[in-house]
Amino acid sequence: MTEHIAPSARPCPGSCTLVGAGPGDPELLTLKALKAIQAATLLLVDDLVSDAILAYAAPGARIVHVGKRGGCKSTPQAFIEKLMLQAARAGETVVRLKGGDPFIFGRGGEEVERLRAAGVPVTVVNGITAGLAGMTALGAPLTHREHAHGVIFITGHAQPGAPGVDWPLLAHTAHAARLTLVIYMGMRHAAEIAQGLLTGLPAHTPVAVIEHASLPTQRHATATLATLQTTIAAQGLASPAVIVVGDVVRGIAAAAQNRQDRVHHVPLAITG
């Protein structure tokens, strides 16, 4: 049960900003995110935020790691919210620094609700989400007029005790509406996700698995729905990773071929 946080009778002297740190590459930070990080006196940092981004914090700022990663020991959400509330009421400029975007699977909506209910001024700064950054780094889009009329961001990790995603229904919808699926936190359940999607999508549907999107350690593999699990195992891919399903994945090979053609057709310099 979530702890009830009562509003204070006095105006809150501090503030809290939920900042999207993006997928990891510090050059993908927005200017607004950078300014918020530099102004913070306290940063509560998610597990996937890179050290290169934390280097922008002010020298005197306190950095507290409140990591949350599936399958690992995590800081309780109620404790994080309590830290934000206490620090803001003490007059701190708090930044809750999250990987990707705070409002895409970052529990930002829950935190905003708690803070506002307690009378704490809160703002949100968006960040680039990993599913977009990973495909862009590979030279492929998420939507395309000829191949994908929309995109669905969805989690592959169900809340304990809650019903999971209806993958067969989603597959039929994606096939009928020509949608790209971007699946977050789905690596642990990749086999059952693929099995569910195969009820509504062809076995040859292209799939990409992108690990560590935008970072120097980014790597990826392409497969089909039928070969997804064997490809993940063969390549040793693991979280954090996103799974992208749909015809736009074919653009990865086209982009790679284009890069290769440019390398092989570099014009020779004329001297003399």
Coordinates of C-alpha atoms in Angstrom, one line a residue:
M1 CA 0.0 0.0 0.0
T2 CA 1.3 3.5 -0.9
E3 CA 2.0 5.7 2.0
H4 CA -0.4 8.7 2.2
I5 CA 1.5 12.0 2.0
A6 CA -0.5 14.9 3.6
P7 CA -0.1 18.4 2.2
S8 CA 1.8 20.9 4.3
A9 CA 0.0 23.9 5.6
R10 CA 2.9 26.1 4.7
P11 CA 4.1 26.9 1.1
C12 CA 6.9 24.5 0.1
P13 CA 10.2 26.4 -0.1
G14 CA 11.9 24.0 -2.5
S15 CA 10.9 22.4 -5.8
C16 CA 11.2 19.1 -7.7
T17 CA 11.8 18.5 -11.4
L18 CA 11.5 15.1 -13.0
V19 CA 14.2 15.1 -15.7
G20 CA 14.5 12.7 -18.6
A21 CA 18.2 11.9 -19.0
G22 CA 17.6 10.2 -22.4
P23 CA 19.0 6.8 -23.4
G24 CA 22.5 7.4 -22.1
D25 CA 24.4 9.5 -24.6
P26 CA 25.0 12.9 -22.9
E27 CA 24.8 14.7 -26.2
L28 CA 21.1 13.7 -26.5
L29 CA 20.2 15.7 -23.4
T30 CA 17.9 18.6 -24.0
L31 CA 19.1 22.1 -23.1
K32 CA 16.3 22.3 -20.5
A33 CA 17.4 19.0 -18.9
L34 CA 21.0 20.2 -18.8
K35 CA 20.0 23.4 -17.0
A36 CA 17.9 21.5 -14.5
I37 CA 20.8 19.1 -13.7
Q38 CA 23.2 22.0 -13.3
A39 CA 20.8 23.9 -10.9
A40 CA 20.0 20.9 -8.7
T41 CA 21.2 20.8 -5.1
L42 CA 20.0 17.1 -4.8
L43 CA 19.8 14.6 -7.6
L44 CA 18.0 11.3 -7.1
V45 CA 19.3 9.2 -9.9
D46 CA 18.0 6.1 -11.6
D47 CA 20.2 3.1 -12.3
L48 CA 20.5 3.6 -16.0
V49 CA 21.7 7.2 -16.0
S50 CA 25.3 7.4 -17.2
D51 CA 28.2 8.9 -15.3
A52 CA 28.8 11.2 -18.3
I53 CA 25.5 12.9 -17.6
L54 CA 26.1 13.1 -13.8
A55 CA 29.3 15.0 -14.6
Y56 CA 27.1 18.0 -15.4
A57 CA 25.9 18.3 -11.8
A58 CA 27.1 21.2 -9.8
P59 CA 30.2 20.5 -7.7
G60 CA 28.3 20.9 -4.4
A61 CA 25.3 18.9 -5.4
R62 CA 24.4 15.7 -3.6
I63 CA 23.9 12.7 -5.8
V64 CA 21.8 9.8 -4.4
H65 CA 21.4 6.6 -6.4
V66 CA 18.0 5.2 -6.2
G67 CA 18.3 2.4 -8.7
K68 CA 15.3 0.5 -10.0
R69 CA 16.0 -2.4 -12.5
G70 CA 13.9 -5.4 -13.2
G71 CA 15.2 -8.6 -11.5
C72 CA 17.6 -6.7 -9.2
K73 CA 17.3 -5.2 -5.7
S74 CA 15.5 -1.9 -6.1
T75 CA 14.9 1.2 -3.9
P76 CA 11.2 1.1 -2.9
Q77 CA 9.1 3.7 -4.8
A78 CA 7.5 5.0 -1.5
F79 CA 11.0 5.7 -0.1
I80 CA 12.0 7.6 -3.3
E81 CA 8.8 9.7 -3.1
K82 CA 9.5 10.4 0.6
L83 CA 13.0 11.6 -0.1
M84 CA 11.8 14.0 -2.8
L85 CA 9.1 15.4 -0.5
Q86 CA 11.4 15.8 2.5
A87 CA 14.2 17.5 0.4
A88 CA 11.7 19.9 -1.3
R89 CA 10.2 20.9 2.0
A90 CA 13.7 21.5 3.3
G91 CA 14.2 24.1 0.5
E92 CA 16.3 21.9 -1.8
T93 CA 16.1 22.1 -5.6
V94 CA 15.5 18.4 -6.3
V95 CA 16.0 16.7 -9.6
R96 CA 14.6 13.2 -10.0
L97 CA 16.9 12.0 -12.9
K98 CA 15.4 9.2 -14.9
G99 CA 16.7 7.2 -17.9
G100 CA 14.8 7.9 -21.1
D101 CA 11.6 9.9 -20.5
P102 CA 9.9 10.3 -17.1
F103 CA 6.5 9.7 -18.6
I104 CA 7.4 6.5 -20.6
F105 CA 7.6 3.6 -18.1
G106 CA 9.4 5.8 -15.7
R107 CA 6.7 6.0 -13.0
G108 CA 6.8 9.7 -13.5
G109 CA 3.0 10.0 -13.4
E110 CA 2.9 8.4 -10.0
E111 CA 5.5 10.7 -8.6
V112 CA 3.9 13.8 -10.0
E113 CA 0.6 12.8 -8.4
R114 CA 2.2 12.3 -5.0
L115 CA 4.2 15.5 -5.0
R116 CA 1.3 17.7 -6.2
A117 CA -1.0 16.1 -3.6
A118 CA 1.6 17.1 -0.9
G119 CA 1.8 20.7 -2.2
V120 CA 5.3 20.4 -3.7
P121 CA 5.9 22.4 -6.9
V122 CA 6.9 19.9 -9.6
T123 CA 7.7 20.2 -13.3
V124 CA 8.7 17.6 -15.9
V125 CA 11.4 17.8 -18.6
N126 CA 11.1 15.2 -21.3
G127 CA 13.9 13.0 -22.6
I128 CA 14.5 10.9 -25.7
T129 CA 13.3 7.4 -25.1
A130 CA 15.5 4.4 -25.8
G131 CA 13.3 2.8 -28.4
L132 CA 13.5 5.9 -30.6
A133 CA 17.2 6.5 -30.0
G134 CA 18.2 2.9 -30.6
M135 CA 16.5 2.7 -34.0
T136 CA 17.7 6.1 -35.0
A137 CA 21.3 5.2 -34.2
L138 CA 20.9 2.2 -36.6
G139 CA 19.5 4.5 -39.3
A140 CA 15.9 3.2 -39.3
P141 CA 12.6 5.0 -38.4
L142 CA 9.8 3.8 -36.2
T143 CA 7.1 5.0 -38.6
H144 CA 7.1 5.1 -42.3
R145 CA 4.3 6.0 -44.8
E146 CA 4.7 2.8 -46.7
H147 CA 5.5 0.4 -43.8
A148 CA 4.2 1.6 -40.5
H149 CA 1.3 4.0 -39.8
G150 CA 2.0 4.3 -36.1
V151 CA 4.0 3.0 -33.2
I152 CA 3.1 1.4 -29.8
F153 CA 5.4 1.7 -26.8
I154 CA 4.5 -1.2 -24.4
T155 CA 6.1 -2.9 -21.4
G156 CA 6.9 -6.6 -21.4
H157 CA 7.0 -6.6 -17.6
A158 CA 3.7 -6.9 -15.9
Q159 CA 3.2 -5.6 -12.3
P160 CA 3.1 -8.5 -9.8
G161 CA -0.5 -9.7 -9.4
A162 CA -1.7 -7.7 -12.4
P163 CA -2.8 -9.3 -15.8
G164 CA -0.1 -9.1 -18.4
V165 CA -0.4 -7.8 -22.0
D166 CA -2.8 -9.6 -24.3
W167 CA -0.1 -10.3 -26.9
P168 CA -2.4 -12.1 -29.4
L169 CA -4.8 -9.2 -29.3
L170 CA -2.0 -6.7 -29.7
A171 CA -0.5 -8.7 -32.6
H172 CA -3.8 -8.7 -34.5
T173 CA -4.2 -5.0 -34.0
A174 CA -0.6 -4.3 -35.1
H175 CA -1.0 -6.4 -38.2
A176 CA -4.4 -4.8 -39.2
A177 CA -3.3 -1.2 -38.5
R178 CA 0.3 -1.6 -39.7
L179 CA 1.9 -0.6 -36.4
T180 CA 5.5 -0.9 -35.1
L181 CA 5.8 -2.4 -31.6
V182 CA 8.5 -1.2 -29.3
I183 CA 8.7 -3.5 -26.2
Y184 CA 10.5 -2.3 -23.1
M185 CA 11.6 -4.6 -20.3
G186 CA 10.7 -7.7 -22.4
M187 CA 14.0 -9.6 -22.5
R188 CA 13.1 -12.0 -19.7
H189 CA 9.8 -12.9 -21.3
A190 CA 10.9 -12.7 -24.9
A191 CA 10.0 -16.3 -25.7
E192 CA 6.4 -16.0 -24.5
I193 CA 6.0 -12.6 -26.0
A194 CA 7.1 -13.9 -29.4
Q195 CA 4.8 -16.9 -29.0
G196 CA 1.8 -14.6 -28.3
L197 CA 2.7 -12.2 -31.2
L198 CA 2.9 -15.2 -33.6
T199 CA -0.8 -15.7 -33.3
G200 CA -1.5 -12.5 -35.2
L201 CA 1.7 -11.6 -37.0
P202 CA 3.6 -13.7 -39.6
A203 CA 6.5 -15.7 -38.5
H204 CA 8.8 -13.8 -40.9
T205 CA 8.0 -10.4 -39.2
P206 CA 11.3 -8.6 -38.7
V207 CA 12.5 -8.0 -35.2
A208 CA 15.4 -6.0 -33.8
V209 CA 16.9 -6.3 -30.3
I210 CA 18.9 -3.2 -29.3
E211 CA 21.0 -3.3 -26.2
H212 CA 22.4 -0.2 -24.5
A213 CA 20.8 2.2 -26.9
S214 CA 22.9 5.3 -27.9
L215 CA 25.9 4.3 -25.7
P216 CA 29.3 3.3 -27.0
T217 CA 28.4 -0.2 -25.9
Q218 CA 25.3 -0.3 -28.0
R219 CA 24.9 -3.5 -30.0
H220 CA 22.0 -5.1 -31.8
A221 CA 20.8 -8.2 -33.6
T222 CA 18.0 -8.6 -36.2
A223 CA 15.8 -11.7 -36.4
T224 CA 12.2 -12.7 -37.1
L225 CA 9.5 -13.4 -34.6
A226 CA 10.1 -17.1 -35.3
T227 CA 13.8 -16.8 -34.5
L228 CA 13.8 -14.1 -31.8
Q229 CA 14.6 -16.2 -28.7
T230 CA 17.3 -18.3 -30.4
T231 CA 18.9 -15.1 -31.7
I232 CA 18.9 -13.5 -28.2
A233 CA 20.6 -16.6 -26.8
A234 CA 23.1 -16.9 -29.6
Q235 CA 24.1 -13.3 -29.4
G236 CA 24.1 -13.1 -25.6
L237 CA 21.9 -10.0 -25.6
A238 CA 20.6 -8.9 -22.3
S239 CA 18.8 -6.0 -20.5
P240 CA 18.7 -3.1 -20.7
A241 CA 17.4 -3.6 -24.2
V242 CA 14.4 -2.8 -26.3
I243 CA 12.7 -5.2 -28.8
V244 CA 11.3 -3.6 -32.0
V245 CA 8.8 -5.5 -34.1
G246 CA 7.6 -4.5 -37.5
D247 CA 8.6 -3.9 -41.2
V248 CA 10.5 -0.8 -40.3
V249 CA 13.3 -3.1 -39.0
R250 CA 14.2 -3.8 -42.6
G251 CA 15.5 -0.3 -42.7
I252 CA 18.4 -1.3 -40.5
A253 CA 19.9 -3.5 -43.2
A254 CA 19.3 -0.8 -45.9
A255 CA 21.1 1.8 -43.7
A256 CA 24.0 -0.5 -43.1
Q257 CA 24.3 -1.2 -46.9
N258 CA 24.2 2.5 -47.6
R259 CA 27.0 3.1 -45.1
Q260 CA 29.1 0.3 -46.7
D261 CA 28.5 1.7 -50.2
R262 CA 29.7 5.1 -49.2
V263 CA 32.9 3.7 -47.7
H264 CA 33.6 1.7 -50.9
H265 CA 33.0 4.7 -53.2
V266 CA 35.1 7.4 -51.6
P267 CA 36.4 9.5 -54.5
L268 CA 40.2 9.6 -54.8
A269 CA 41.9 12.9 -54.3
I270 CA 43.6 14.4 -57.4
T271 CA 47.0 15.8 -56.7
G272 CA 49.6 17.4 -58.9

